[in-house]
PDB file of C-alpha atoms in Angstrom:
ATOM      1  CA  MET A 284       0.000   0.000   0.000  1.00 65.00           C
ATOM      2  CA  LYS A 285       1.177   3.490  -0.843  1.00 78.00           C
ATOM      3  CA  LYS A 286       2.177   5.675   2.100  1.00 91.00           C
ATOM      4  CA  ILE A 287       0.956   9.276   1.950  1.00 96.00           C
ATOM      5  CA  ASN A 288       2.672  12.296   3.436  1.00 95.00           C
ATOM      6  CA  CYS A 289       0.017  14.015   5.564  1.00 97.00           C
ATOM      7  CA  ILE A 290      -3.415  13.431   7.092  1.00 98.00           C
ATOM      8  CA  LEU A 291      -5.319  16.443   8.439  1.00 98.00           C
ATOM      9  CA  LEU A 292      -7.858  15.910  11.214  1.00 98.00           C
ATOM     10  CA  ILE A 293     -10.440  18.705  11.370  1.00 98.00           C
ATOM     11  CA  ASP A 294     -12.254  18.086  14.650  1.00 97.00           C
ATOM     12  CA  ASP A 295     -12.788  20.064  17.858  1.00 97.00           C
ATOM     13  CA  ASN A 296     -12.711  16.961  20.073  1.00 96.00           C
ATOM     14  CA  ILE A 297      -9.168  16.692  21.458  1.00 96.00           C
ATOM     15  CA  ASP A 298      -9.716  13.135  22.719  1.00 97.00           C
ATOM     16  CA  ASP A 299     -10.970  11.970  19.321  1.00 97.00           C
ATOM     17  CA  ASN A 300      -7.982  13.597  17.625  1.00 97.00           C
ATOM     18  CA  GLU A 301      -5.524  11.899  19.989  1.00 97.00           C
ATOM     19  CA  TYR A 302      -7.220   8.526  19.507  1.00 97.00           C
ATOM     20  CA  HIS A 303      -7.321   8.922  15.724  1.00 98.00           C
ATOM     21  CA  GLU A 304      -3.639   9.905  15.664  1.00 97.00           C
ATOM     22  CA  ILE A 305      -2.834   6.648  17.482  1.00 97.00           C
ATOM     23  CA  ILE A 306      -4.890   4.650  14.963  1.00 97.00           C
ATOM     24  CA  ILE A 307      -3.176   6.390  12.041  1.00 97.00           C
ATOM     25  CA  GLN A 308       0.259   5.710  13.552  1.00 95.00           C
ATOM     26  CA  GLN A 309      -0.649   2.041  14.127  1.00 95.00           C
ATOM     27  CA  ALA A 310      -1.726   1.717  10.503  1.00 95.00           C
ATOM     28  CA  GLY A 311       1.536   3.271   9.319  1.00 95.00           C
ATOM     29  CA  VAL A 312      -0.114   4.896   6.311  1.00 96.00           C
ATOM     30  CA  CYS A 313       1.353   8.406   6.507  1.00 96.00           C
ATOM     31  CA  ASN A 314       4.374  10.388   7.610  1.00 95.00           C
ATOM     32  CA  LEU A 315       2.587  13.216   9.447  1.00 96.00           C
ATOM     33  CA  VAL A 316      -0.728  13.933  11.169  1.00 97.00           C
ATOM     34  CA  ARG A 317      -1.866  17.517  11.663  1.00 97.00           C
ATOM     35  CA  THR A 318      -4.987  18.795  13.424  1.00 97.00           C
ATOM     36  CA  ALA A 319      -7.324  21.766  13.131  1.00 97.00           C
ATOM     37  CA  LYS A 320      -9.946  22.442  15.824  1.00 96.00           C
ATOM     38  CA  ASN A 321     -12.635  23.739  13.456  1.00 96.00           C
ATOM     39  CA  GLY A 322     -13.393  24.510   9.844  1.00 96.00           C
ATOM     40  CA  ILE A 323     -11.776  27.948   9.972  1.00 97.00           C
ATOM     41  CA  GLU A 324      -8.462  26.466  11.131  1.00 97.00           C
ATOM     42  CA  GLY A 325      -8.816  23.728   8.508  1.00 97.00           C
ATOM     43  CA  LEU A 326      -9.207  26.264   5.700  1.00 97.00           C
ATOM     44  CA  GLN A 327      -6.288  28.301   7.017  1.00 97.00           C
ATOM     45  CA  TYR A 328      -4.157  25.151   7.093  1.00 97.00           C
ATOM     46  CA  ILE A 329      -4.974  24.322   3.455  1.00 96.00           C
ATOM     47  CA  GLN A 330      -4.233  27.881   2.345  1.00 95.00           C
ATOM     48  CA  ASN A 331      -0.976  28.031   4.330  1.00 95.00           C
ATOM     49  CA  ALA A 332       0.150  24.718   2.824  1.00 94.00           C
ATOM     50  CA  ALA A 333       0.117  26.342  -0.610  1.00 91.00           C
ATOM     51  CA  LYS A 334       2.307  29.287   0.387  1.00 92.00           C
ATOM     52  CA  PRO A 335       5.968  29.131  -0.630  1.00 92.00           C
ATOM     53  CA  GLY A 336       8.237  28.337   2.292  1.00 92.00           C
ATOM     54  CA  MET A 337       5.431  26.984   4.477  1.00 92.00           C
ATOM     55  CA  GLU A 338       5.783  23.311   3.428  1.00 86.00           C
ATOM     56  CA  GLN A 339       7.587  22.303   6.639  1.00 89.00           C
ATOM     57  CA  GLU A 340       5.031  23.810   9.017  1.00 92.00           C
ATOM     58  CA  TYR A 341       2.002  23.085   6.811  1.00 95.00           C
ATOM     59  CA  PRO A 342       2.661  20.024   4.644  1.00 95.00           C
ATOM     60  CA  LYS A 343      -0.078  19.564   2.063  1.00 95.00           C
ATOM     61  CA  ALA A 344      -2.748  17.171   3.297  1.00 96.00           C
ATOM     62  CA  ASN A 345      -3.461  14.156   1.113  1.00 97.00           C
ATOM     63  CA  LEU A 346      -6.390  12.989   3.244  1.00 98.00           C
ATOM     64  CA  ILE A 347      -8.717  15.013   5.467  1.00 98.00           C
ATOM     65  CA  PHE A 348     -10.957  13.548   8.147  1.00 98.00           C
ATOM     66  CA  LEU A 349     -13.688  16.128   8.749  1.00 98.00           C
ATOM     67  CA  ASP A 350     -16.120  16.252  11.666  1.00 96.00           C
ATOM     68  CA  ILE A 351     -19.586  17.775  11.241  1.00 94.00           C
ATOM     69  CA  ASN A 352     -20.353  19.353  14.602  1.00 93.00           C
ATOM     70  CA  MET A 353     -17.704  21.929  15.508  1.00 94.00           C
ATOM     71  CA  PRO A 354     -17.789  25.475  16.885  1.00 93.00           C
ATOM     72  CA  LYS A 355     -17.055  28.561  14.755  1.00 93.00           C
ATOM     73  CA  MET A 356     -17.393  26.671  11.454  1.00 95.00           C
ATOM     74  CA  ASN A 357     -18.929  23.205  11.213  1.00 95.00           C
ATOM     75  CA  GLY A 358     -18.092  20.558   8.634  1.00 95.00           C
ATOM     76  CA  PHE A 359     -20.771  21.607   6.155  1.00 95.00           C
ATOM     77  CA  GLU A 360     -19.782  25.274   6.414  1.00 96.00           C
ATOM     78  CA  PHE A 361     -16.157  24.210   5.889  1.00 97.00           C
ATOM     79  CA  LEU A 362     -17.161  22.354   2.721  1.00 96.00           C
ATOM     80  CA  GLU A 363     -19.066  25.373   1.431  1.00 95.00           C
ATOM     81  CA  ALA A 364     -15.942  27.531   1.836  1.00 96.00           C
ATOM     82  CA  TYR A 365     -13.638  24.737   0.604  1.00 96.00           C
ATOM     83  CA  HIS A 366     -15.703  24.465  -2.593  1.00 93.00           C
ATOM     84  CA  LYS A 367     -14.857  28.119  -3.364  1.00 94.00           C
ATOM     85  CA  LEU A 368     -11.089  27.604  -3.020  1.00 93.00           C
ATOM     86  CA  ASP A 369      -8.916  27.555  -6.112  1.00 91.00           C
ATOM     87  CA  ASN A 370      -8.711  24.059  -7.587  1.00 89.00           C
ATOM     88  CA  SER A 371      -4.922  24.052  -7.177  1.00 87.00           C
ATOM     89  CA  LEU A 372      -5.420  24.131  -3.379  1.00 88.00           C
ATOM     90  CA  LYS A 373      -7.807  21.166  -3.502  1.00 89.00           C
ATOM     91  CA  ALA A 374      -5.925  18.999  -5.987  1.00 84.00           C
ATOM     92  CA  GLU A 375      -5.424  15.406  -4.904  1.00 88.00           C
ATOM     93  CA  ILE A 376      -7.058  15.809  -1.478  1.00 95.00           C
ATOM     94  CA  VAL A 377      -9.450  13.070  -0.375  1.00 97.00           C
ATOM     95  CA  ILE A 378     -12.061  14.162   2.166  1.00 97.00           C
ATOM     96  CA  CYS A 379     -13.746  11.716   4.499  1.00 97.00           C
ATOM     97  CA  MET A 380     -16.478  13.034   6.765  1.00 97.00           C
ATOM     98  CA  LEU A 381     -15.851  11.269  10.079  1.00 96.00           C
ATOM     99  CA  THR A 382     -18.626  11.904  12.564  1.00 92.00           C
ATOM    100  CA  THR A 383     -20.698  10.596  15.446  1.00 91.00           C
ATOM    101  CA  SER A 384     -23.852  11.782  13.678  1.00 86.00           C
ATOM    102  CA  LEU A 385     -26.470   9.090  13.199  1.00 85.00           C
ATOM    103  CA  ASN A 386     -28.734  11.491  11.324  1.00 87.00           C
ATOM    104  CA  PRO A 387     -29.472  10.032   7.867  1.00 90.00           C
ATOM    105  CA  ASP A 388     -29.972  13.590   6.588  1.00 92.00           C
ATOM    106  CA  ASP A 389     -26.316  14.346   7.403  1.00 89.00           C
ATOM    107  CA  HIS A 390     -25.216  11.312   5.400  1.00 90.00           C
ATOM    108  CA  LYS A 391     -27.382  12.261   2.433  1.00 91.00           C
ATOM    109  CA  ALA A 392     -26.284  15.916   2.553  1.00 91.00           C
ATOM    110  CA  ALA A 393     -22.624  14.900   2.713  1.00 90.00           C
ATOM    111  CA  MET A 394     -22.854  12.494  -0.185  1.00 88.00           C
ATOM    112  CA  ASP A 395     -24.501  15.196  -2.314  1.00 92.00           C
ATOM    113  CA  ILE A 396     -21.342  17.318  -1.990  1.00 92.00           C
ATOM    114  CA  ASN A 397     -18.804  16.677  -4.755  1.00 90.00           C
ATOM    115  CA  GLU A 398     -15.790  17.177  -2.505  1.00 92.00           C
ATOM    116  CA  ILE A 399     -16.815  14.420  -0.075  1.00 95.00           C
ATOM    117  CA  ASN A 400     -15.314  11.051  -0.973  1.00 95.00           C
ATOM    118  CA  GLU A 401     -16.412   9.075   2.090  1.00 95.00           C
ATOM    119  CA  PHE A 402     -18.823   9.301   5.022  1.00 95.00           C
ATOM    120  CA  GLN A 403     -17.795   7.224   8.032  1.00 95.00           C
ATOM    121  CA  ARG A 404     -18.854   6.962  11.651  1.00 95.00           C
ATOM    122  CA  LYS A 405     -16.416   7.560  14.492  1.00 96.00           C
ATOM    123  CA  PRO A 406     -14.236   6.148  15.780  1.00 96.00           C
ATOM    124  CA  LEU A 407     -11.695   5.637  13.041  1.00 97.00           C
ATOM    125  CA  THR A 408     -10.331   2.098  12.951  1.00 96.00           C
ATOM    126  CA  VAL A 409      -7.228   0.648  11.326  1.00 96.00           C
ATOM    127  CA  GLU A 410      -9.502  -1.421   9.062  1.00 96.00           C
ATOM    128  CA  MET A 411     -11.488   1.640   7.978  1.00 96.00           C
ATOM    129  CA  LEU A 412      -8.308   3.571   7.322  1.00 96.00           C
ATOM    130  CA  ASN A 413      -6.778   0.711   5.334  1.00 95.00           C
ATOM    131  CA  GLU A 414      -9.935   0.486   3.181  1.00 96.00           C
ATOM    132  CA  ILE A 415      -9.764   4.213   2.445  1.00 96.00           C
ATOM    133  CA  MET A 416      -6.069   3.945   1.618  1.00 96.00           C
ATOM    134  CA  GLU A 417      -6.669   0.997  -0.730  1.00 95.00           C
ATOM    135  CA  LYS A 418      -9.526   2.796  -2.451  1.00 95.00           C
ATOM    136  CA  TYR A 419      -7.910   6.210  -2.989  1.00 95.00           C
ATOM    137  CA  PHE A 420      -4.137   5.778  -2.700  1.00 93.00           C
ATOM    138  CA  LYS A 421      -3.255   2.638  -4.623  1.00 83.00           C
ATOM    139  CA  GLU A 422       0.342   2.293  -5.756  1.00 71.00           C
ATOM    140  CA  GLU A 423       0.719   2.870  -9.449  1.00 61.00           C
TER     141      GLU A 423
END
């Protein structure tokens, strides 16, 4: 399986982020894990990653795990703003909505958004992560 450089967790729950970082490390699928506490920080991260000289501090994310319910800017608001970003900022980023929401309307709304590749329920597991990696990051 191909190893990617960076996974970005956009989630306000510190415990979930710590747990998901452990799962990602156990799976050994990426070099770096970065976190953003809400959609605003997530957008700033993506924009900073594209700035010259910022690659060390903000490596470009290959995979984003996005929560729905967050303060300041929730997952759907993030996606609305993300959609408006220049395509060069979004190139080759896979977005997986990772949420505790059991609301079928959230699932339907997410899957109607072009930028969403996956909709999964928390917690992230090694098996879930490996399936995503196999599906979107196959070695060529």
